[in-house]
mmCIF file of C-alpha atoms in Angstrom:
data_model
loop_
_atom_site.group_PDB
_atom_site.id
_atom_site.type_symbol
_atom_site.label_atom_id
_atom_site.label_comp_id
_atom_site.label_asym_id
_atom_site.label_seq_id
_atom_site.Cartn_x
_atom_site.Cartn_y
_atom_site.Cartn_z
ATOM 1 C CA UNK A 292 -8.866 -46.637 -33.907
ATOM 2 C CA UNK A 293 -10.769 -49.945 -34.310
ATOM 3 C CA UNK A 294 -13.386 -50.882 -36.791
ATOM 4 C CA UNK A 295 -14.025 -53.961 -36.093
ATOM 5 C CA UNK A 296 -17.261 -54.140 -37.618
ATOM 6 C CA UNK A 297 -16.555 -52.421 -40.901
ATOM 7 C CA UNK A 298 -13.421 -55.177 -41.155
ATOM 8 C CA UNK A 299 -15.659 -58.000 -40.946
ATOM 9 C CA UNK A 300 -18.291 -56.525 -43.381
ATOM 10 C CA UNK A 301 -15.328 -55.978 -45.728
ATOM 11 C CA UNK A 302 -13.880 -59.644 -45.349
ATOM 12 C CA UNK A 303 -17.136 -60.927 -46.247
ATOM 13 C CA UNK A 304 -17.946 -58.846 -48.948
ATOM 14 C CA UNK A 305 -14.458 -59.856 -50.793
ATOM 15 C CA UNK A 306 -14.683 -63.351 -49.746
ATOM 16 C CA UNK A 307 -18.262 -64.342 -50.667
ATOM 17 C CA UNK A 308 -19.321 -61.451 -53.199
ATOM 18 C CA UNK A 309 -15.924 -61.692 -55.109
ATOM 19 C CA UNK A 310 -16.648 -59.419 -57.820
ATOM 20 C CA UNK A 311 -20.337 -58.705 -57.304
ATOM 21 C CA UNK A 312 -20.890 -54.653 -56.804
ATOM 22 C CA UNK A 313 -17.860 -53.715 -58.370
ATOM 23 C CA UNK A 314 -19.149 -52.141 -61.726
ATOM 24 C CA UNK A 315 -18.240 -53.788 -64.977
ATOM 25 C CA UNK A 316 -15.886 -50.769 -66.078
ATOM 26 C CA UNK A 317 -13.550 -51.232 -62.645
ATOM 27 C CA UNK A 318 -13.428 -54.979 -63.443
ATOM 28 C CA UNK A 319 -11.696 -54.349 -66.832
ATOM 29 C CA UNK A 320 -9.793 -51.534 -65.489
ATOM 30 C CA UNK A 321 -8.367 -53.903 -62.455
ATOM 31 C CA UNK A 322 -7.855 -56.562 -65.182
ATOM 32 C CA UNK A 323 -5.993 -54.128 -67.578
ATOM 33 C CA UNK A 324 -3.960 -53.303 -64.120
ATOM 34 C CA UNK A 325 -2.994 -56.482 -63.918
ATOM 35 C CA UNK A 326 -2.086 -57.208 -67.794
ATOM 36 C CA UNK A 327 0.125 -54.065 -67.271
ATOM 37 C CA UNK A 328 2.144 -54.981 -64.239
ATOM 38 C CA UNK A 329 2.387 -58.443 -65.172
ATOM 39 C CA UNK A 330 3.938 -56.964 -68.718
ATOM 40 C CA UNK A 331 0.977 -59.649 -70.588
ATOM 41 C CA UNK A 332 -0.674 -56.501 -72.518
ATOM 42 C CA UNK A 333 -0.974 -52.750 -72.379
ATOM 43 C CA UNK A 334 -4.198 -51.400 -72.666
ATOM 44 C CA UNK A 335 -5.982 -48.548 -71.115
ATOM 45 C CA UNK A 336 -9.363 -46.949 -71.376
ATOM 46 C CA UNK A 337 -9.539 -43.684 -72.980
ATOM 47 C CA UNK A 338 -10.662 -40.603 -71.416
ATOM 48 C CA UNK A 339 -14.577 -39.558 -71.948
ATOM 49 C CA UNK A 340 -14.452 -36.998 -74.142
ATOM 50 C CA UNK A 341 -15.770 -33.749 -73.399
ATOM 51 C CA UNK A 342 -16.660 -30.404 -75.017
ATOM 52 C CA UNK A 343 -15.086 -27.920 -72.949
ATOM 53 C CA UNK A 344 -17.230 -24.308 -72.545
ATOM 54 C CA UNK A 345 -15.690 -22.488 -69.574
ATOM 55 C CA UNK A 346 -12.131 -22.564 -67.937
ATOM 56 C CA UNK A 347 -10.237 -20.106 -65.086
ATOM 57 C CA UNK A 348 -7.849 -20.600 -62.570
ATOM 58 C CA UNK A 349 -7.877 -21.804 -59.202
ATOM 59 C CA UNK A 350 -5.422 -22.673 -56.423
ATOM 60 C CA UNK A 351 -5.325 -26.312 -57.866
ATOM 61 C CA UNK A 352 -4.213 -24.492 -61.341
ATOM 62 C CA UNK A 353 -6.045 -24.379 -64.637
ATOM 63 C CA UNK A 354 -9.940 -25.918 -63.582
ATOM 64 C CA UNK A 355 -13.318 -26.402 -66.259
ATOM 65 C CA UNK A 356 -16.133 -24.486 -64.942
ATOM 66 C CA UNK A 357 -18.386 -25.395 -67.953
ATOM 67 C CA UNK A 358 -18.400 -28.867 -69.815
ATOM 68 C CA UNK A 359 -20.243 -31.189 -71.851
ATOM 69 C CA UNK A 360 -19.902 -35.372 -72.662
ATOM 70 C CA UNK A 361 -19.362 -35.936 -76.078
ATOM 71 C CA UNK A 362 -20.640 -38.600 -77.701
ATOM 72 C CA UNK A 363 -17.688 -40.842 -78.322
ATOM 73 C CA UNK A 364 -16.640 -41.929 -82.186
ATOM 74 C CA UNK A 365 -14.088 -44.945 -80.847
ATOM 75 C CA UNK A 366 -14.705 -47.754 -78.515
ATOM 76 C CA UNK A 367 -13.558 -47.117 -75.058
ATOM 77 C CA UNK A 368 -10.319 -49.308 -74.825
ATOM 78 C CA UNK A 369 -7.556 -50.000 -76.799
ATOM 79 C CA UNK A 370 -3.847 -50.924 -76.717
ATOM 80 C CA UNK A 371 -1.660 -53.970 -77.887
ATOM 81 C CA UNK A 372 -1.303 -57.098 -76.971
ATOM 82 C CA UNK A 373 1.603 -60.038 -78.134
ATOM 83 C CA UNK A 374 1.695 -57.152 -81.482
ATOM 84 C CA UNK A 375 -1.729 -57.031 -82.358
ATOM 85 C CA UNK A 376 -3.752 -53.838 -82.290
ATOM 86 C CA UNK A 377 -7.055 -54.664 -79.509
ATOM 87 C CA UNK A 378 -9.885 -52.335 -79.940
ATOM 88 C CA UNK A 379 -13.297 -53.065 -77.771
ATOM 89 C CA UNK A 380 -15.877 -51.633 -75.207
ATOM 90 C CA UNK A 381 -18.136 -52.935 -72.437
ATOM 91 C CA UNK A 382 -21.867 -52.668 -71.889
ATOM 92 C CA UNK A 383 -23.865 -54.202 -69.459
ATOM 93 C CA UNK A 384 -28.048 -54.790 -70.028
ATOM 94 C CA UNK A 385 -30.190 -55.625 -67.462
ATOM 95 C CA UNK A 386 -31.816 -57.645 -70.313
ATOM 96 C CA UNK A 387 -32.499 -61.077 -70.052
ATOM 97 C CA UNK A 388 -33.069 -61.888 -73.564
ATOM 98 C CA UNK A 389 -31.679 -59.849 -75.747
ATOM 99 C CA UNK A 390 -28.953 -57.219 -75.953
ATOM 100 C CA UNK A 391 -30.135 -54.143 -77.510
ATOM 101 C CA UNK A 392 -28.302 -53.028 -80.492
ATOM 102 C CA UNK A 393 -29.078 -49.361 -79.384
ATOM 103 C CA UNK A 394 -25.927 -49.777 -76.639
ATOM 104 C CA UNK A 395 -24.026 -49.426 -79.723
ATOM 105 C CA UNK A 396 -23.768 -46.142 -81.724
ATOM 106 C CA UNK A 397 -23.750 -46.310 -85.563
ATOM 107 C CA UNK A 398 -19.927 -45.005 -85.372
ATOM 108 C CA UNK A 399 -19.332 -47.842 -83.101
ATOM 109 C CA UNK A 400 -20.065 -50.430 -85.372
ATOM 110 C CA UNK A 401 -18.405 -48.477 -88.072
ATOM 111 C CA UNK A 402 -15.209 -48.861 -86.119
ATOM 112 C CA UNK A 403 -15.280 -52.178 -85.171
ATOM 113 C CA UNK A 404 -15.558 -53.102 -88.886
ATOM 114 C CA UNK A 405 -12.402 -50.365 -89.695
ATOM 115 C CA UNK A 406 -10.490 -52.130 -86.727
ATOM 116 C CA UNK A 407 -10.839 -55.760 -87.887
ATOM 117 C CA UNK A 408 -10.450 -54.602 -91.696
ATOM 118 C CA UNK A 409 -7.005 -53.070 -90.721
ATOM 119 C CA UNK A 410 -6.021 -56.116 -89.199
ATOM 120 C CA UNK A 411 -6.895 -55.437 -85.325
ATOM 121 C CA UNK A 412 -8.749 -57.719 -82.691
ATOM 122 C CA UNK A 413 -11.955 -55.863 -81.907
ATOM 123 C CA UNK A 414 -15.035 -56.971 -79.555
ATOM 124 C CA UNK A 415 -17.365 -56.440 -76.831
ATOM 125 C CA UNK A 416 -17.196 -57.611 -73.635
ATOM 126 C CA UNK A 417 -20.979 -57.576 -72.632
ATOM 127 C CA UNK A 418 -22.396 -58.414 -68.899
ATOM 128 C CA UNK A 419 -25.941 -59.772 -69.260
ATOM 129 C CA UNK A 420 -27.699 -62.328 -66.959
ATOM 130 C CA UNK A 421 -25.035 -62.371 -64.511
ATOM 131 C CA UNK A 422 -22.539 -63.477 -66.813
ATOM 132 C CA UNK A 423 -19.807 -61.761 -68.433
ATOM 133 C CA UNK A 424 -19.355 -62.644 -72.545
ATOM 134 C CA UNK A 425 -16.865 -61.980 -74.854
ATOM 135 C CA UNK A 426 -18.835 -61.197 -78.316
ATOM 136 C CA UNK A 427 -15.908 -60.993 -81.239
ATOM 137 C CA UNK A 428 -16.743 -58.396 -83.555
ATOM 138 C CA UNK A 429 -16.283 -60.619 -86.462
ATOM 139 C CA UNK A 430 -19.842 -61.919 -84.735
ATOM 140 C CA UNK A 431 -21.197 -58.966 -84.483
ATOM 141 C CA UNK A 432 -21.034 -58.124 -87.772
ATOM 142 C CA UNK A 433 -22.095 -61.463 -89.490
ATOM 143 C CA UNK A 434 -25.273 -60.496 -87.236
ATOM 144 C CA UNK A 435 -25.659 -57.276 -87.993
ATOM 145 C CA UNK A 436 -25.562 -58.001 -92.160
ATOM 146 C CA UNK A 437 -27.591 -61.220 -91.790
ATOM 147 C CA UNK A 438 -30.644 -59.523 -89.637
ATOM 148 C CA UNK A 439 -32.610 -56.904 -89.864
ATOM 149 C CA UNK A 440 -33.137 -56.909 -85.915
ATOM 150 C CA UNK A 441 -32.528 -54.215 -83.170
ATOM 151 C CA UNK A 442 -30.876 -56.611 -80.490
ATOM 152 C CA UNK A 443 -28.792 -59.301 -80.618
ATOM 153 C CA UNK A 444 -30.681 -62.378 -79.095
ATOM 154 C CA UNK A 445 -29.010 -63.777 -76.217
ATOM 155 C CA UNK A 446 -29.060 -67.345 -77.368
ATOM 156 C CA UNK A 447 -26.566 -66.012 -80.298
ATOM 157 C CA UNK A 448 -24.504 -64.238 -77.435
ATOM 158 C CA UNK A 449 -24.664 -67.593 -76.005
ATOM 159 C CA UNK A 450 -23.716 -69.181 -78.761
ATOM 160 C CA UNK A 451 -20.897 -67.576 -80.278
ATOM 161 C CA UNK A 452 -19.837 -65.638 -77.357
ATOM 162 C CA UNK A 453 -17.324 -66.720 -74.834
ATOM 163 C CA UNK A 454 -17.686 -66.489 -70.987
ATOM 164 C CA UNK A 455 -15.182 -64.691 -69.115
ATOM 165 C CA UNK A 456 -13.645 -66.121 -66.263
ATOM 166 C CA UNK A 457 -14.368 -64.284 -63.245
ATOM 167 C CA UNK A 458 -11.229 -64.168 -61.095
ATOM 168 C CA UNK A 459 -9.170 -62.219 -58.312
ATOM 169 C CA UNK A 460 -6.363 -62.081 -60.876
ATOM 170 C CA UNK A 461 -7.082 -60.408 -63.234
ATOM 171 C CA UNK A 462 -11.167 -60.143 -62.119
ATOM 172 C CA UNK A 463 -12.139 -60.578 -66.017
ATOM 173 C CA UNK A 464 -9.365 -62.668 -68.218
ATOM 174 C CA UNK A 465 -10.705 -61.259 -71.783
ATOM 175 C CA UNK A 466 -6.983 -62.372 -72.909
ATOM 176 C CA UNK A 467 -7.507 -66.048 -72.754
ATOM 177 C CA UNK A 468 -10.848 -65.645 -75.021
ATOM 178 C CA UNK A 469 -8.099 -63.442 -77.322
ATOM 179 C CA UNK A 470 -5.455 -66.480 -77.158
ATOM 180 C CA UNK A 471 -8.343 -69.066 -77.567
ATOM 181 C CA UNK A 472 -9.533 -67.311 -80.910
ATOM 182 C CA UNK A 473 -6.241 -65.595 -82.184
ATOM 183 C CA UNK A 474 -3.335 -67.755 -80.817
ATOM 184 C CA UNK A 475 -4.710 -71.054 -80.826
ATOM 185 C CA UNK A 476 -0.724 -72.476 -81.825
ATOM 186 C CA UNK A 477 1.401 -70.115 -79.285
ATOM 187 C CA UNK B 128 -23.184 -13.453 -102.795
ATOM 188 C CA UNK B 129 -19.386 -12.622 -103.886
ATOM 189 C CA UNK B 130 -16.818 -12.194 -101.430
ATOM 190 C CA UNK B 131 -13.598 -11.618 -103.713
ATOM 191 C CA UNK B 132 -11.610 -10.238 -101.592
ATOM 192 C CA UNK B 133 -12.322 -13.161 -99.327
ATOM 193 C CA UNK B 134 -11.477 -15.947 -101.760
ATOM 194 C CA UNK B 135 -8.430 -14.259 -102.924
ATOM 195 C CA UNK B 136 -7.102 -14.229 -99.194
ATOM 196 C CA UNK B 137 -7.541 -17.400 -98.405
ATOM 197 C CA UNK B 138 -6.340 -18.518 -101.563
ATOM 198 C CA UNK B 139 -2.890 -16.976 -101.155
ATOM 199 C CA UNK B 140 -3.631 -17.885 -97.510
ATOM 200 C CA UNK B 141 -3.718 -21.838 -98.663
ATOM 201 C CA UNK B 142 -0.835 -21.413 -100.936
ATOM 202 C CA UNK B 143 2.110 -18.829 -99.754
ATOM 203 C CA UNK B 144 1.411 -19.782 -95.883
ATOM 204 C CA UNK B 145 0.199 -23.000 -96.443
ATOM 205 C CA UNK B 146 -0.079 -24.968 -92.914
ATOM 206 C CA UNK B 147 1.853 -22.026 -91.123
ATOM 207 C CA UNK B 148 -0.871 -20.714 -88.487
ATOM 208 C CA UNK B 149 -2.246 -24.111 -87.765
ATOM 209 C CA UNK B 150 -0.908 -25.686 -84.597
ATOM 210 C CA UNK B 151 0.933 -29.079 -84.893
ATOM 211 C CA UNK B 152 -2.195 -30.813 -83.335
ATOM 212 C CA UNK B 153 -4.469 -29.681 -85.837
ATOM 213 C CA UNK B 154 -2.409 -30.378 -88.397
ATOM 214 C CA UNK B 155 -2.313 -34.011 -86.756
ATOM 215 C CA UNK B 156 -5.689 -34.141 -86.370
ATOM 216 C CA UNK B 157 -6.731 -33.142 -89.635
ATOM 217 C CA UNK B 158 -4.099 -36.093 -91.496
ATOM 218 C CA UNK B 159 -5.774 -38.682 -89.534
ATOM 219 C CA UNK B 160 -8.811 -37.440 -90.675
ATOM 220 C CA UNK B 161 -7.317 -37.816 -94.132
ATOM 221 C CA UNK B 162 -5.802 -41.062 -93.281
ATOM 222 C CA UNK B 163 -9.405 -42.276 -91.921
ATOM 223 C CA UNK B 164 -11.384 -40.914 -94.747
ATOM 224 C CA UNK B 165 -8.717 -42.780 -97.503
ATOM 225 C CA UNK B 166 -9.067 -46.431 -95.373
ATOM 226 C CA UNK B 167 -5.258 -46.130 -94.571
ATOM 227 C CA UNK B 168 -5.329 -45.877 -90.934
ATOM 228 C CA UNK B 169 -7.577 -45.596 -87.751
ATOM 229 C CA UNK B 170 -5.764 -43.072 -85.760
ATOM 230 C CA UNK B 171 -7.687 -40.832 -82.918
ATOM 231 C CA UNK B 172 -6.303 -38.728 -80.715
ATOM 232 C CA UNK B 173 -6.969 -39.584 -76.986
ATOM 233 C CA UNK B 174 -9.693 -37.222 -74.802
ATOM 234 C CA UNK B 175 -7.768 -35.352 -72.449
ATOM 235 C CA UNK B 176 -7.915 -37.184 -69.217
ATOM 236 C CA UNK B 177 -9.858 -34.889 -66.199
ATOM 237 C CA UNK B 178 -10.828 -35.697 -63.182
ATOM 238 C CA UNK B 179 -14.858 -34.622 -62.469
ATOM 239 C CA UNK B 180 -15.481 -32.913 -59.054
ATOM 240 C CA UNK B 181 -19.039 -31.681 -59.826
ATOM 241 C CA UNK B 182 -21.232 -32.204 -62.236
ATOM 242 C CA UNK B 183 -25.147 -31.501 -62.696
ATOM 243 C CA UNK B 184 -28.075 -30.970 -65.473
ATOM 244 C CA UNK B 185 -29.046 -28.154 -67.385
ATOM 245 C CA UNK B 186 -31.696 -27.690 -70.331
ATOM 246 C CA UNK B 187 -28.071 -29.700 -72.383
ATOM 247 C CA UNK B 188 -28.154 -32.516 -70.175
ATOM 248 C CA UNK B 189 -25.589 -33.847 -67.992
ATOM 249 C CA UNK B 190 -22.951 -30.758 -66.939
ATOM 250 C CA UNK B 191 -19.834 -30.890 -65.757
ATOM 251 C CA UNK B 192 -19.586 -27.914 -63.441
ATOM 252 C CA UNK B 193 -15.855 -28.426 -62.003
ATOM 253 C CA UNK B 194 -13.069 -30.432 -63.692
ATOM 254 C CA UNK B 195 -9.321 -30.322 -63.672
ATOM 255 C CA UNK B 196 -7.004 -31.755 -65.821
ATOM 256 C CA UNK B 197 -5.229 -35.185 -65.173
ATOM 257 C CA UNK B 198 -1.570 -35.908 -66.143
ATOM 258 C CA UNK B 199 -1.727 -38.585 -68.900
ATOM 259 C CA UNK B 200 0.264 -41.922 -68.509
ATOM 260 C CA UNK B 201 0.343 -42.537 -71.965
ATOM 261 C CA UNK B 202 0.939 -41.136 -75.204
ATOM 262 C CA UNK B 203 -1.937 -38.711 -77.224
ATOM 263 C CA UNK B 204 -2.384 -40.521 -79.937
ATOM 264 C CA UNK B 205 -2.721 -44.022 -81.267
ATOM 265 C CA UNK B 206 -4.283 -46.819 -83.517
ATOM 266 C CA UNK B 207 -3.857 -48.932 -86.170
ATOM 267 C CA UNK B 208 -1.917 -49.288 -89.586
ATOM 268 C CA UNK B 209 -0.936 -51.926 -91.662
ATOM 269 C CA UNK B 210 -1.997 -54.173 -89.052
ATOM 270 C CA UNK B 211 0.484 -52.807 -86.720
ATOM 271 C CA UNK B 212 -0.482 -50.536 -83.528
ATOM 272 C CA UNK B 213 0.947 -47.151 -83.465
ATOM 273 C CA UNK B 214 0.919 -44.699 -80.381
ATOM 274 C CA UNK B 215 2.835 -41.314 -80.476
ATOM 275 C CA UNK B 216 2.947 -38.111 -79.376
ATOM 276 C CA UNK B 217 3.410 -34.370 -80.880
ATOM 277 C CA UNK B 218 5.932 -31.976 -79.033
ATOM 278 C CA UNK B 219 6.514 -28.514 -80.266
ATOM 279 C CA UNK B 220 9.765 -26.906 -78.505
ATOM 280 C CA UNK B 221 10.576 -22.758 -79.284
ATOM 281 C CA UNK B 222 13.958 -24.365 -78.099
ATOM 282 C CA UNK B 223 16.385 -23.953 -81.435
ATOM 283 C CA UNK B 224 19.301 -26.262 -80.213
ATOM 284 C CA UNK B 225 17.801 -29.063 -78.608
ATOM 285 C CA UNK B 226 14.498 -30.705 -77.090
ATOM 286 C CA UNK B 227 13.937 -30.435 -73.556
ATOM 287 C CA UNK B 228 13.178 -34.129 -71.923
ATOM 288 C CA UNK B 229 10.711 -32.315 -69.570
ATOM 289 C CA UNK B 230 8.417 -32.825 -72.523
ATOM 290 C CA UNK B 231 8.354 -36.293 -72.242
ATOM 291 C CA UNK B 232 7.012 -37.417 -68.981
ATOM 292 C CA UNK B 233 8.604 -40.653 -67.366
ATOM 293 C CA UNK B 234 5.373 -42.831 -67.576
ATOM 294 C CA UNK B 235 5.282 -41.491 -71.436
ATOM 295 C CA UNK B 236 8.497 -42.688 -71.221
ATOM 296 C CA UNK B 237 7.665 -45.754 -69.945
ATOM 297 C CA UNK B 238 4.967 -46.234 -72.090
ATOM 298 C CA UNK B 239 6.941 -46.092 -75.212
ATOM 299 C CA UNK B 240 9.444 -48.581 -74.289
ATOM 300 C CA UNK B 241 6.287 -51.126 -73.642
ATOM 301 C CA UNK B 242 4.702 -50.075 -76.998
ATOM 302 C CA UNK B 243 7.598 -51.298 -78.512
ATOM 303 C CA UNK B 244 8.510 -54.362 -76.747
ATOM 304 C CA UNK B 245 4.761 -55.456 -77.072
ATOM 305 C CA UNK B 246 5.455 -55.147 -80.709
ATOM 306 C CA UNK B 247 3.840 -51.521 -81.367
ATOM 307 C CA UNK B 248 5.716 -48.544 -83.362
ATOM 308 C CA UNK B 249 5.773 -45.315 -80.590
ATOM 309 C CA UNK B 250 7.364 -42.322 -81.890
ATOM 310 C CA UNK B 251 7.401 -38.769 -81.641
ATOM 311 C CA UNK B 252 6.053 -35.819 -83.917
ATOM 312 C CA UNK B 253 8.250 -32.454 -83.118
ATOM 313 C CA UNK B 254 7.981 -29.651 -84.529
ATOM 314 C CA UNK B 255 11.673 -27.514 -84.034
ATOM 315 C CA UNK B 256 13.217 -24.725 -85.714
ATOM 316 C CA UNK B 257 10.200 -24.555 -88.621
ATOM 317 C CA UNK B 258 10.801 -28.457 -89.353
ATOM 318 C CA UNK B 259 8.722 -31.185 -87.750
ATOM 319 C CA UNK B 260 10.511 -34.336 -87.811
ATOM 320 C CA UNK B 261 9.422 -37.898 -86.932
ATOM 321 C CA UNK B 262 11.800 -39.237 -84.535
ATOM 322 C CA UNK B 263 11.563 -43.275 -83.304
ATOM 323 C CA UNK B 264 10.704 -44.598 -80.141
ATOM 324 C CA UNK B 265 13.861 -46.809 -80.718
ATOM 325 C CA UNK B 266 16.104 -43.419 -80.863
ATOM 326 C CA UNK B 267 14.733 -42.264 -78.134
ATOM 327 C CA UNK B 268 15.499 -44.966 -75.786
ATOM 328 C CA UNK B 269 19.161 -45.101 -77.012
ATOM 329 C CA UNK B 270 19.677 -41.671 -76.700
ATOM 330 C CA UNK B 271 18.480 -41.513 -73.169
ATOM 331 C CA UNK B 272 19.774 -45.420 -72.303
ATOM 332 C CA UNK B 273 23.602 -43.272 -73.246
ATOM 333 C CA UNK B 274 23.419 -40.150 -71.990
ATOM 334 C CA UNK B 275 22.836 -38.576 -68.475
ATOM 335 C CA UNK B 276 21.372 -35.638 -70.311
ATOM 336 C CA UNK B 277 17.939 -33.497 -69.631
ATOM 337 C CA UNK B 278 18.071 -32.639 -73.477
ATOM 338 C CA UNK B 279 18.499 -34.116 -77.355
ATOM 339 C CA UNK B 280 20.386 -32.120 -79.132
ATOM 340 C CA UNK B 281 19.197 -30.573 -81.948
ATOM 341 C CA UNK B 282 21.921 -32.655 -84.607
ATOM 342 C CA UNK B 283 20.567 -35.811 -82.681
ATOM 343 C CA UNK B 284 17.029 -34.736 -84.155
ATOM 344 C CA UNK B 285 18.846 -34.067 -87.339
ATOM 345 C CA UNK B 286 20.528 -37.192 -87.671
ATOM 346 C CA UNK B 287 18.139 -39.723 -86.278
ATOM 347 C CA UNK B 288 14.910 -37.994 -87.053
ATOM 348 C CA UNK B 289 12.836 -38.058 -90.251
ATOM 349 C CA UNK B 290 11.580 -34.510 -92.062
ATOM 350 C CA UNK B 291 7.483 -34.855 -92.351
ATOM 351 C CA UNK B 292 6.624 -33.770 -95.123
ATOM 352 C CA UNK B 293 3.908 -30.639 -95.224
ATOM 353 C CA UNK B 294 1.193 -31.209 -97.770
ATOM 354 C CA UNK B 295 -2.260 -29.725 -98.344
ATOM 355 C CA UNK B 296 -3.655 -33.965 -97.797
ATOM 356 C CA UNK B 297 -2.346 -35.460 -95.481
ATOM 357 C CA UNK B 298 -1.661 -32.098 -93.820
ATOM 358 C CA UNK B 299 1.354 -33.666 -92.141
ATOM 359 C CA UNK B 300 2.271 -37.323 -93.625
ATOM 360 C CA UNK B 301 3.251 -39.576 -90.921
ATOM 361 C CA UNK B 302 2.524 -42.843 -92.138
ATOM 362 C CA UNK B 303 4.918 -42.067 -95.045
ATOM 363 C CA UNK B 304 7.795 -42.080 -92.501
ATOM 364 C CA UNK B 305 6.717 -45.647 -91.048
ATOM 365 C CA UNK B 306 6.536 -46.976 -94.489
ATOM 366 C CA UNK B 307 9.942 -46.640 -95.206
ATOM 367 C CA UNK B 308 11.292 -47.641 -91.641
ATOM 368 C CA UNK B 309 9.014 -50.562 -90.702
ATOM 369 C CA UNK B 310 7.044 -51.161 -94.890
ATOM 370 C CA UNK B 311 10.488 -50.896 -96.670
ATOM 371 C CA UNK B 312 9.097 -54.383 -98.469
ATOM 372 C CA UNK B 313 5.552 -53.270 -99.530
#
C-alpha cells in the first residue's frame, strides 16, 4: 500500500523540524546511539527505578501487576568516555529566565559533588529557551555555595554554559563541550 | 523492653554465620553503601530495566499496573573509584566445577570488552563453591578469545580469580581486589 501523504508529512517534518518534537531524553539517547556504534563513548541511561508491589505470571513470563517510581538517588546517565568516569542528567524548563533549582533533588546535587570529587566529569545538559546548554557541574556548584537562590538565572546558564550543537549525527554532541573543557591538548 | 533471647540470636547470628543467609547482591549492595558512606567510591547498582505497558494513578500517585522485565545490555553495577570507572556484575552458580557462560549474556559480553578498551575496569563478582572470587574482565576475554567452550572451569576461577574477602564492613571488599591489580603504586 501507498501513503503518499503520510511520506511527504514525514519528509518535511525531518527536513525542516530537524530535531523539534523529538523529546530531549530521545535526543541524548540517539546521541549516546551514535557515541556507541561509532566506538567514541559508552554511555547509557539507567533504568527508572521502581518499587515493585505485585508480580505473577503470564504467557509473556514473569509480569509486575503493582509498581511504584522511585525517586532516583543518581543522575540518569553515566558511562565512560576516552577513561574518564561521565555522570549527568537532562531537564528541560519551559522557563525563560531562570532554571529552577527544584528540577534538581538534594541527592542530585550531592552526587554531582561525589562524582567530580572522585575525579569524574559530571553536568547537566539543560533545554531552556529553545536552546540546548551544557551546565558543568563544577558551575553548578560555585552557584549553588555562592547564592542563596532557588534557580539558576539564565544569564549565568548563558554565561558559563555551553550550547550544544544540534545535529543529525549525533542530534546533541555533549562530547565536544567534554573535549572543549577536559581535553583541550588531545 | 528486653528481648534477650533476641540479642543473643542475632549476636551468634552476626558472628558464627556471619554473611551466610544474605544473597550476594545484598551483600554488594550493602559494601557500596559502606564504600559511599567512607568517600571511597560511588558505586550504585543499576534499576532493573522493564518495559511499562500500563500504568495509571491511585491515592500513591503514578502506578504502574503492567510491566515486564527487559534483558539488560549492560552490566548491574557501576561507578567511580580512584578516578577510574568501574562496571561489573555478580553471578552466583550452584555449579561446583565450573561457571556456565549462559550467565554472561553476549551484549554483557560485549559490554565488558568496551569498558575496558574505553579505559574502564569490568569484572565479575561470583560466588562458587562457598568462595566468591573477583575475576577480571581481561581473564575473561582470554579465556573465551582461546577456548570454544560454554564453561570456565572451576581451576580457571581458581587460578585467575581473586578470593573477596567477607567482612562485617565492607560486607564483601571489592575495591581491595582493584587496589592491588590496577593501585599496586598507591
Amino acid at each position: 500500500m501507498n501513503y503518499p501523504g503520510n511520506i511527504k508529512k514525514e519528509y518535511k517534518k525531518i527536513v525542516t523540524h530537524s530535531n523539534r518534537g523529538m523529546g530531549l531524553e530521545e535526543l541524548i539517547n540517539q546521541s549516546n546511539l551514535y557515541y556507541l556504534e561509532e566506538d567514541i563513548a559508552v554511555i547509557y541511561k539507567k533504568p527508572t527505578p521502581i518499587t515493585i508491589v505485585d508480580a505473577s505470571f503470564d504467557s509473556h513470563g514473569r509480569v509486575i501487576t503493582k509498581a511504584y517510581f522511585k525517586e532516583p538517588s543518581t543522575l540518569d546517565y553515566n558511562g565512560i568516555y576516552k577513561g574518564k568516569y561521565i555522570d549527568f542528567d537532562a531537564k528541560e524548563t519551559q522557563n525563560k529566565t531562570s532554571f529552577p533549582l527544584s528540577n534538581l533533588h538534594d541527592h542530585q546535587y550531592e552526587h554531582i559533588k561525589k562524582v567530580i570529587a572522585h575525579g569524574g566529569i559530571s553536568f547537566l545538559i539543560i533545554s531552556m529557551n529553545g536552546i540546548v546548554y551544557y551546565l558543568d557541574g563544577y558551575d553548578i556548584i560555585e552557584f549553588i555555595n555562592n547564592n542563596d537562590r532557588k534557580s539558576i538565572p539564565y544569564s549565568y546558564i548563558q554565561e558559563k554554559g555551553y550550547v550544544i550543537d544540534k545535529k543529525i549525527r549525533p542530534r546533541l554532541d555533549y562530547i565536544k563541550v567534554i573535549d572543549k573543557i577536559y581535553f583541550k591538548g588531545d
